[in-house]
Amino acid sequence: MLTLYGRELGSRMLLGTARYPSPAILADAVRQAGTEVVTVSLRRETAGGRSGGAFFELIRELGVRVLPNTAGCHSASEAVLTAKMAREVFGTNWIKLEVIGNHDTLQPDVFGLVEAARILAGEGFEVFPYTTDDLVVAERLVEAGCKVLMPWCAPIGSAMGPQNIAALRTMRAHFPEVPLIVDAGIGRPSHATIVMELGYDAVLLNTAVAGAGNPALMAAAFAKAIDAGRAAFEAGMLEPRDMAVPSTPVIGKAVFS
Amino acid sequence: MTYIVNGETLESSARTLSELLLALEYEGEWLATAVNGELVHRTDRANHRLNDRDRIEILSPMKGG
């Protein structure tokens, strides 16, 4: 069972709600994934507020927890205000904190991130920081009050999969008690399995599912891959070795010459 | 008075935030508002008096990753 800020969750797959071909396909993907948490955002509404209202209803009908994000914010102050507005709309203290530092890579501005995390944690928010795999930044985030960490494994939407396994492994070893969620960069189910085998607690996905030829089927595939990786981690895996080891016992083997 | 609403400059006779929302036909429990970079809770909109050149942000739920 995964516990995030005191909430127990049966699914270790968190799903973004953007880039699906249609709202119906999004809903189908959420159901197929069995996900219990979806990420959402806030944007300027045109007069009348109808497009936001339709999306709001869709999310309500899905019956899942929402994790609002601060996507698109490039400063701590922007992110803090967006988080407050998200709390007003969605009625949750959960916030996926993004402070973007580089336009091309969408790499987090980790300095602004730590600053915003400290302010928000002080105001009762339960912060899910989108961060890099830098260990010292992770320590600062925990000191700032974050009880969950969400390192990228590659740039958002890149589908490259884990680029620095050693760093992810180090982070896992260094924070054995902090729930770690890989957020961003996953492209295919095997990538999710890899990070789950490392002992990560969950995976947050969006483009890899929404951009698939059949998003609902891909959501189901990811759910299985994540479960498989988690089960493998809990089961305890063999370490690789250089030499062969016969799997069939040699004792009692016939001698023909 | 002149207000900047979601980046657009416009004229309105509205004096409070709730009057402005009404005048611009914004409605719905899912809206969040900020004036000059500060959150204004929905329960405070009726009492929030606006000043000339105030910058108003009106946000609503949107898909996100």
CSV table of N, CA, C and O in Angstrom, one decimal, chain A residues 165-249:
chain,number,residue,atom,x,y,z
A,165,ILE,N,20.5,6.1,-13.9
A,165,ILE,CA,20.0,5.0,-13.0
A,165,ILE,C,20.8,5.1,-11.6
A,165,ILE,O,20.2,5.0,-10.6
A,166,ALA,N,22.1,5.5,-11.7
A,166,ALA,CA,22.9,5.5,-10.5
A,166,ALA,C,22.3,6.6,-9.6
A,166,ALA,O,22.2,6.4,-8.4
A,167,ALA,N,21.9,7.8,-10.2
A,167,ALA,CA,21.4,8.9,-9.3
A,167,ALA,C,20.1,8.5,-8.7
A,167,ALA,O,19.8,8.8,-7.5
A,168,LEU,N,19.2,7.8,-9.5
A,168,LEU,CA,18.0,7.4,-8.9
A,168,LEU,C,18.2,6.3,-7.8
A,168,LEU,O,17.5,6.4,-6.8
A,169,ARG,N,19.1,5.5,-8.0
A,169,ARG,CA,19.4,4.4,-7.0
A,169,ARG,C,20.0,5.1,-5.7
A,169,ARG,O,19.6,4.8,-4.6
A,170,THR,N,20.8,6.1,-5.9
A,170,THR,CA,21.4,6.8,-4.7
A,170,THR,C,20.3,7.5,-4.0
A,170,THR,O,20.2,7.5,-2.7
A,171,MET,N,19.4,8.2,-4.7
A,171,MET,CA,18.3,8.9,-4.0
A,171,MET,C,17.4,7.9,-3.2
A,171,MET,O,17.0,8.2,-2.1
A,172,ARG,N,17.1,6.7,-3.8
A,172,ARG,CA,16.3,5.7,-3.1
A,172,ARG,C,17.0,5.3,-1.8
A,172,ARG,O,16.4,5.2,-0.7
A,173,ALA,N,18.4,5.1,-1.9
A,173,ALA,CA,19.1,4.6,-0.7
A,173,ALA,C,19.2,5.7,0.3
A,173,ALA,O,19.2,5.4,1.5
A,174,HIS,N,19.2,6.9,-0.1
A,174,HIS,CA,19.4,8.0,0.8
A,174,HIS,C,18.1,8.4,1.5
A,174,HIS,O,18.2,8.9,2.7
A,175,PHE,N,17.0,8.2,0.9
A,175,PHE,CA,15.7,8.5,1.5
A,175,PHE,C,14.8,7.3,1.6
A,175,PHE,O,13.8,7.2,0.9
A,176,PRO,N,15.2,6.3,2.5
A,176,PRO,CA,14.5,5.1,2.5
A,176,PRO,C,13.0,5.3,3.0
A,176,PRO,O,12.2,4.4,2.6
A,177,GLU,N,12.7,6.3,3.7
A,177,GLU,CA,11.4,6.5,4.3
A,177,GLU,C,10.5,7.5,3.5
A,177,GLU,O,9.4,7.6,3.8
A,178,VAL,N,11.1,8.2,2.6
A,178,VAL,CA,10.4,9.2,1.9
A,178,VAL,C,9.8,8.6,0.6
A,178,VAL,O,10.5,8.0,-0.2
A,179,PRO,N,8.4,8.7,0.4
A,179,PRO,CA,7.9,8.2,-0.9
A,179,PRO,C,8.5,8.9,-2.1
A,179,PRO,O,8.6,10.1,-2.1
A,180,LEU,N,9.0,8.1,-3.0
A,180,LEU,CA,9.7,8.7,-4.2
A,180,LEU,C,8.8,8.3,-5.4
A,180,LEU,O,8.5,7.1,-5.6
A,181,ILE,N,8.5,9.3,-6.2
A,181,ILE,CA,7.7,9.1,-7.4
A,181,ILE,C,8.5,9.6,-8.6
A,181,ILE,O,8.9,10.8,-8.6
A,182,VAL,N,8.7,8.8,-9.6
A,182,VAL,CA,9.4,9.3,-10.8
A,182,VAL,C,8.3,10.0,-11.6
A,182,VAL,O,7.3,9.5,-12.0
A,183,ASP,N,8.6,11.3,-11.8
A,183,ASP,CA,7.7,12.1,-12.6
A,183,ASP,C,8.5,12.7,-13.8
A,183,ASP,O,9.4,13.4,-13.6
A,184,ALA,N,8.0,12.3,-14.9
A,184,ALA,CA,8.5,12.9,-16.2
A,184,ALA,C,9.6,12.0,-16.8
A,184,ALA,O,10.5,11.5,-16.1
A,185,GLY,N,9.5,11.9,-18.1
A,185,GLY,CA,10.5,11.2,-18.9
A,185,GLY,C,10.3,9.8,-19.3
A,185,GLY,O,11.0,9.2,-20.1
A,186,ILE,N,9.2,9.2,-18.7
A,186,ILE,CA,8.9,7.8,-19.0
A,186,ILE,C,8.3,7.7,-20.3
A,186,ILE,O,7.4,8.5,-20.7
A,187,GLY,N,8.7,6.8,-21.2
A,187,GLY,CA,8.2,6.6,-22.5
A,187,GLY,C,7.4,5.4,-22.8
A,187,GLY,O,6.5,5.3,-23.6
A,188,ARG,N,7.8,4.3,-22.1
A,188,ARG,CA,7.2,3.0,-22.3
A,188,ARG,C,7.1,2.2,-21.0
A,188,ARG,O,7.9,2.5,-20.1
A,189,PRO,N,6.3,1.2,-21.0
A,189,PRO,CA,6.1,0.4,-19.7
A,189,PRO,C,7.4,-0.1,-19.2
A,189,PRO,O,7.5,-0.1,-17.9
A,190,SER,N,8.3,-0.6,-20.0
A,190,SER,CA,9.5,-1.1,-19.4
A,190,SER,C,10.3,-0.1,-18.7
A,190,SER,O,11.0,-0.4,-17.7
A,191,HIS,N,10.2,1.2,-19.1
A,191,HIS,CA,10.9,2.3,-18.3
A,191,HIS,C,10.3,2.3,-16.9
A,191,HIS,O,11.0,2.5,-15.9
A,192,ALA,N,9.0,2.2,-16.8
A,192,ALA,CA,8.3,2.3,-15.5
A,192,ALA,C,8.8,1.1,-14.6
A,192,ALA,O,9.0,1.2,-13.4
A,193,THR,N,8.9,-0.1,-15.3
A,193,THR,CA,9.3,-1.3,-14.5
A,193,THR,C,10.7,-1.1,-14.0
A,193,THR,O,10.9,-1.4,-12.8
A,194,ILE,N,11.6,-0.5,-14.8
A,194,ILE,CA,12.9,-0.3,-14.3
A,194,ILE,C,13.0,0.5,-13.0
A,194,ILE,O,13.6,0.2,-12.0
A,195,VAL,N,12.2,1.7,-13.0
A,195,VAL,CA,12.3,2.5,-11.8
A,195,VAL,C,11.6,1.9,-10.6
A,195,VAL,O,12.0,2.1,-9.5
A,196,MET,N,10.6,1.1,-10.9
A,196,MET,CA,9.9,0.4,-9.8
A,196,MET,C,10.8,-0.7,-9.2
A,196,MET,O,10.8,-0.9,-8.0
A,197,GLU,N,11.5,-1.3,-10.1
A,197,GLU,CA,12.5,-2.4,-9.6
A,197,GLU,C,13.6,-1.7,-8.7
A,197,GLU,O,14.1,-2.4,-7.9
A,198,LEU,N,13.8,-0.4,-8.9
A,198,LEU,CA,14.8,0.2,-8.1
A,198,LEU,C,14.2,0.5,-6.7
A,198,LEU,O,15.0,1.0,-5.8
A,199,GLY,N,12.9,0.3,-6.6
A,199,GLY,CA,12.3,0.6,-5.3
A,199,GLY,C,11.6,1.9,-5.2
A,199,GLY,O,11.2,2.3,-4.1
A,200,TYR,N,11.4,2.5,-6.3
A,200,TYR,CA,10.5,3.7,-6.3
A,200,TYR,C,9.1,3.4,-6.0
A,200,TYR,O,8.6,2.2,-6.2
A,201,ASP,N,8.4,4.3,-5.4
A,201,ASP,CA,7.1,4.0,-4.8
A,201,ASP,C,6.0,4.1,-5.8
A,201,ASP,O,4.9,3.5,-5.6
A,202,ALA,N,6.2,5.0,-6.8
A,202,ALA,CA,5.1,5.2,-7.8
A,202,ALA,C,5.7,5.9,-9.0
A,202,ALA,O,6.9,6.3,-9.0
A,203,VAL,N,4.9,6.0,-10.0
A,203,VAL,CA,5.3,6.7,-11.3
A,203,VAL,C,4.1,7.6,-11.7
A,203,VAL,O,3.0,7.3,-11.5
A,204,LEU,N,4.5,8.8,-12.1
A,204,LEU,CA,3.6,9.8,-12.6
A,204,LEU,C,3.8,9.9,-14.1
A,204,LEU,O,4.9,10.2,-14.6
A,205,LEU,N,2.7,9.6,-14.9
A,205,LEU,CA,2.8,9.6,-16.4
A,205,LEU,C,1.8,10.5,-17.0
A,205,LEU,O,0.8,10.7,-16.4
A,206,ASN,N,2.1,10.9,-18.2
A,206,ASN,CA,1.0,11.6,-18.9
A,206,ASN,C,1.2,11.3,-20.4
A,206,ASN,O,0.5,10.5,-21.0
A,207,THR,N,2.2,11.9,-21.0
A,207,THR,CA,2.4,11.8,-22.5
A,207,THR,C,2.5,10.4,-23.0
A,207,THR,O,2.0,10.1,-24.1
A,208,ALA,N,3.2,9.6,-22.2
A,208,ALA,CA,3.4,8.2,-22.7
A,208,ALA,C,2.1,7.4,-22.9
A,208,ALA,O,2.0,6.6,-23.7
A,209,VAL,N,1.1,7.8,-22.1
A,209,VAL,CA,-0.2,7.2,-22.2
A,209,VAL,C,-1.1,8.0,-23.2
A,209,VAL,O,-1.6,7.4,-24.2
A,210,ALA,N,-1.2,9.3,-23.0
A,210,ALA,CA,-2.0,10.1,-23.9
A,210,ALA,C,-1.6,10.1,-25.3
A,210,ALA,O,-2.5,10.2,-26.2
A,211,GLY,N,-0.3,10.0,-25.6
A,211,GLY,CA,0.2,10.0,-26.9
A,211,GLY,C,0.2,8.7,-27.6
A,211,GLY,O,0.6,8.6,-28.8
A,212,ALA,N,-0.2,7.6,-26.9
A,212,ALA,CA,-0.1,6.3,-27.5
A,212,ALA,C,-1.2,6.2,-28.6
A,212,ALA,O,-2.2,6.9,-28.5
A,213,GLY,N,-1.1,5.2,-29.5
A,213,GLY,CA,-2.1,5.0,-30.5
A,213,GLY,C,-3.4,4.6,-29.8
A,213,GLY,O,-4.5,5.0,-30.3
A,214,ASN,N,-3.3,3.8,-28.7
A,214,ASN,CA,-4.5,3.5,-28.0
A,214,ASN,C,-4.3,3.8,-26.5
A,214,ASN,O,-3.7,3.0,-25.8
A,215,PRO,N,-4.6,5.0,-26.1
A,215,PRO,CA,-4.3,5.4,-24.7
A,215,PRO,C,-4.8,4.5,-23.6
A,215,PRO,O,-4.1,4.2,-22.6
A,216,ALA,N,-6.0,4.0,-23.7
A,216,ALA,CA,-6.6,3.2,-22.7
A,216,ALA,C,-5.8,1.8,-22.6
A,216,ALA,O,-5.5,1.4,-21.5
A,217,LEU,N,-5.5,1.3,-23.7
A,217,LEU,CA,-4.7,0.0,-23.7
A,217,LEU,C,-3.3,0.3,-23.1
A,217,LEU,O,-2.8,-0.6,-22.3
A,218,MET,N,-2.7,1.4,-23.5
A,218,MET,CA,-1.4,1.7,-22.9
A,218,MET,C,-1.5,2.0,-21.4
A,218,MET,O,-0.5,1.6,-20.7
A,219,ALA,N,-2.5,2.6,-21.0
A,219,ALA,CA,-2.7,2.8,-19.5
A,219,ALA,C,-2.7,1.4,-18.8
A,219,ALA,O,-2.1,1.3,-17.7
A,220,ALA,N,-3.4,0.5,-19.4
A,220,ALA,CA,-3.5,-0.8,-18.8
A,220,ALA,C,-2.1,-1.5,-18.8
A,220,ALA,O,-1.7,-2.2,-17.8
A,221,ALA,N,-1.4,-1.3,-19.9
A,221,ALA,CA,0.0,-1.9,-20.0
A,221,ALA,C,0.9,-1.3,-18.9
A,221,ALA,O,1.7,-2.0,-18.3
A,222,PHE,N,0.8,0.0,-18.7
A,222,PHE,CA,1.6,0.7,-17.7
A,222,PHE,C,1.3,0.2,-16.3
A,222,PHE,O,2.1,0.0,-15.5
A,223,ALA,N,0.0,0.0,-16.1
A,223,ALA,CA,-0.4,-0.5,-14.7
A,223,ALA,C,0.2,-1.8,-14.4
A,223,ALA,O,0.7,-2.1,-13.3
A,224,LYS,N,0.2,-2.7,-15.4
A,224,LYS,CA,0.8,-4.0,-15.2
A,224,LYS,C,2.3,-3.9,-15.0
A,224,LYS,O,2.9,-4.6,-14.2
A,225,ALA,N,2.9,-3.0,-15.8
A,225,ALA,CA,4.4,-2.9,-15.7
A,225,ALA,C,4.8,-2.3,-14.4
A,225,ALA,O,5.8,-2.8,-13.8
A,226,ILE,N,4.0,-1.4,-13.9
A,226,ILE,CA,4.3,-0.8,-12.6
A,226,ILE,C,4.2,-1.9,-11.5
A,226,ILE,O,5.0,-2.0,-10.6
A,227,ASP,N,3.1,-2.6,-11.6
A,227,ASP,CA,2.9,-3.7,-10.6
A,227,ASP,C,4.0,-4.7,-10.6
A,227,ASP,O,4.4,-5.2,-9.6
A,228,ALA,N,4.4,-5.1,-11.9
A,228,ALA,CA,5.4,-6.1,-12.0
A,228,ALA,C,6.8,-5.6,-11.4
A,228,ALA,O,7.4,-6.3,-10.7
A,229,GLY,N,7.1,-4.3,-11.7
A,229,GLY,CA,8.3,-3.8,-11.1
A,229,GLY,C,8.3,-3.7,-9.6
A,229,GLY,O,9.3,-4.1,-8.9
A,230,ARG,N,7.2,-3.4,-9.0
A,230,ARG,CA,7.0,-3.3,-7.6
A,230,ARG,C,7.1,-4.7,-7.0
A,230,ARG,O,7.8,-4.9,-6.0
A,231,ALA,N,6.4,-5.7,-7.6
A,231,ALA,CA,6.5,-7.0,-7.1
A,231,ALA,C,7.9,-7.6,-7.1
A,231,ALA,O,8.4,-8.2,-6.2
A,232,ALA,N,8.6,-7.3,-8.2
A,232,ALA,CA,10.0,-7.7,-8.3
A,232,ALA,C,10.9,-7.1,-7.2
A,232,ALA,O,11.7,-7.8,-6.6
A,233,PHE,N,10.7,-5.8,-7.0
A,233,PHE,CA,11.4,-5.2,-5.9
A,233,PHE,C,11.2,-5.8,-4.5
A,233,PHE,O,12.1,-6.1,-3.8
A,234,GLU,N,9.9,-6.1,-4.3
A,234,GLU,CA,9.6,-6.7,-3.0
A,234,GLU,C,10.1,-8.1,-2.9
A,234,GLU,O,10.4,-8.6,-1.8
A,235,ALA,N,10.1,-8.8,-4.1
A,235,ALA,CA,10.5,-10.2,-4.0
A,235,ALA,C,12.0,-10.4,-3.8
A,235,ALA,O,12.5,-11.4,-3.3
A,236,GLY,N,12.8,-9.4,-4.2
A,236,GLY,CA,14.2,-9.4,-4.1
A,236,GLY,C,14.8,-10.1,-5.3
A,236,GLY,O,14.6,-11.3,-5.6
A,237,MET,N,15.6,-9.3,-6.1
A,237,MET,CA,16.1,-9.8,-7.4
A,237,MET,C,17.6,-10.2,-7.2
A,237,MET,O,18.3,-9.8,-6.3
A,238,LEU,N,18.0,-11.1,-8.1
A,238,LEU,CA,19.4,-11.5,-8.2
A,238,LEU,C,20.2,-10.4,-8.7
A,238,LEU,O,19.8,-9.6,-9.5
A,239,GLU,N,21.5,-10.4,-8.2
A,239,GLU,CA,22.5,-9.4,-8.7
A,239,GLU,C,23.1,-10.1,-9.9
A,239,GLU,O,23.4,-11.3,-9.9
A,240,PRO,N,23.4,-9.3,-10.9
A,240,PRO,CA,24.1,-9.9,-12.1
A,240,PRO,C,25.5,-10.4,-11.7
A,240,PRO,O,26.1,-9.9,-10.8
A,241,ARG,N,26.0,-11.4,-12.4
A,241,ARG,CA,27.3,-11.9,-12.2
A,241,ARG,C,28.0,-12.2,-13.5
A,241,ARG,O,27.3,-12.4,-14.5
A,242,ASP,N,29.3,-12.3,-13.5
A,242,ASP,CA,30.0,-12.5,-14.7
A,242,ASP,C,30.0,-13.9,-15.3
A,242,ASP,O,30.0,-14.0,-16.5
A,243,MET,N,30.0,-14.9,-14.5
A,243,MET,CA,30.1,-16.3,-14.9
A,243,MET,C,28.8,-17.0,-14.9
A,243,MET,O,27.9,-16.7,-14.1
A,244,ALA,N,28.7,-18.0,-15.7
A,244,ALA,CA,27.5,-18.8,-15.8
A,244,ALA,C,27.3,-19.6,-14.5
A,244,ALA,O,28.3,-20.0,-13.9
A,245,VAL,N,26.1,-19.8,-14.1
A,245,VAL,CA,25.8,-20.7,-13.0
A,245,VAL,C,24.7,-21.7,-13.5
A,245,VAL,O,23.7,-21.3,-13.9
A,246,PRO,N,25.0,-23.0,-13.5
A,246,PRO,CA,24.0,-24.0,-14.1
A,246,PRO,C,22.8,-23.9,-13.3
A,246,PRO,O,22.8,-24.0,-12.0
A,247,SER,N,21.6,-23.9,-14.0
A,247,SER,CA,20.4,-23.9,-13.3
A,247,SER,C,19.9,-25.3,-13.0
A,247,SER,O,19.2,-25.6,-12.0
A,248,THR,N,20.4,-26.3,-13.8
A,248,THR,CA,20.0,-27.7,-13.6
A,248,THR,C,21.1,-28.3,-12.6
A,248,THR,O,22.3,-28.1,-12.9
A,249,PRO,N,20.7,-29.0,-11.6
A,249,PRO,CA,21.6,-29.6,-10.7
A,249,PRO,C,22.6,-30.5,-11.4
A,249,PRO,O,22.1,-31.3,-12.3
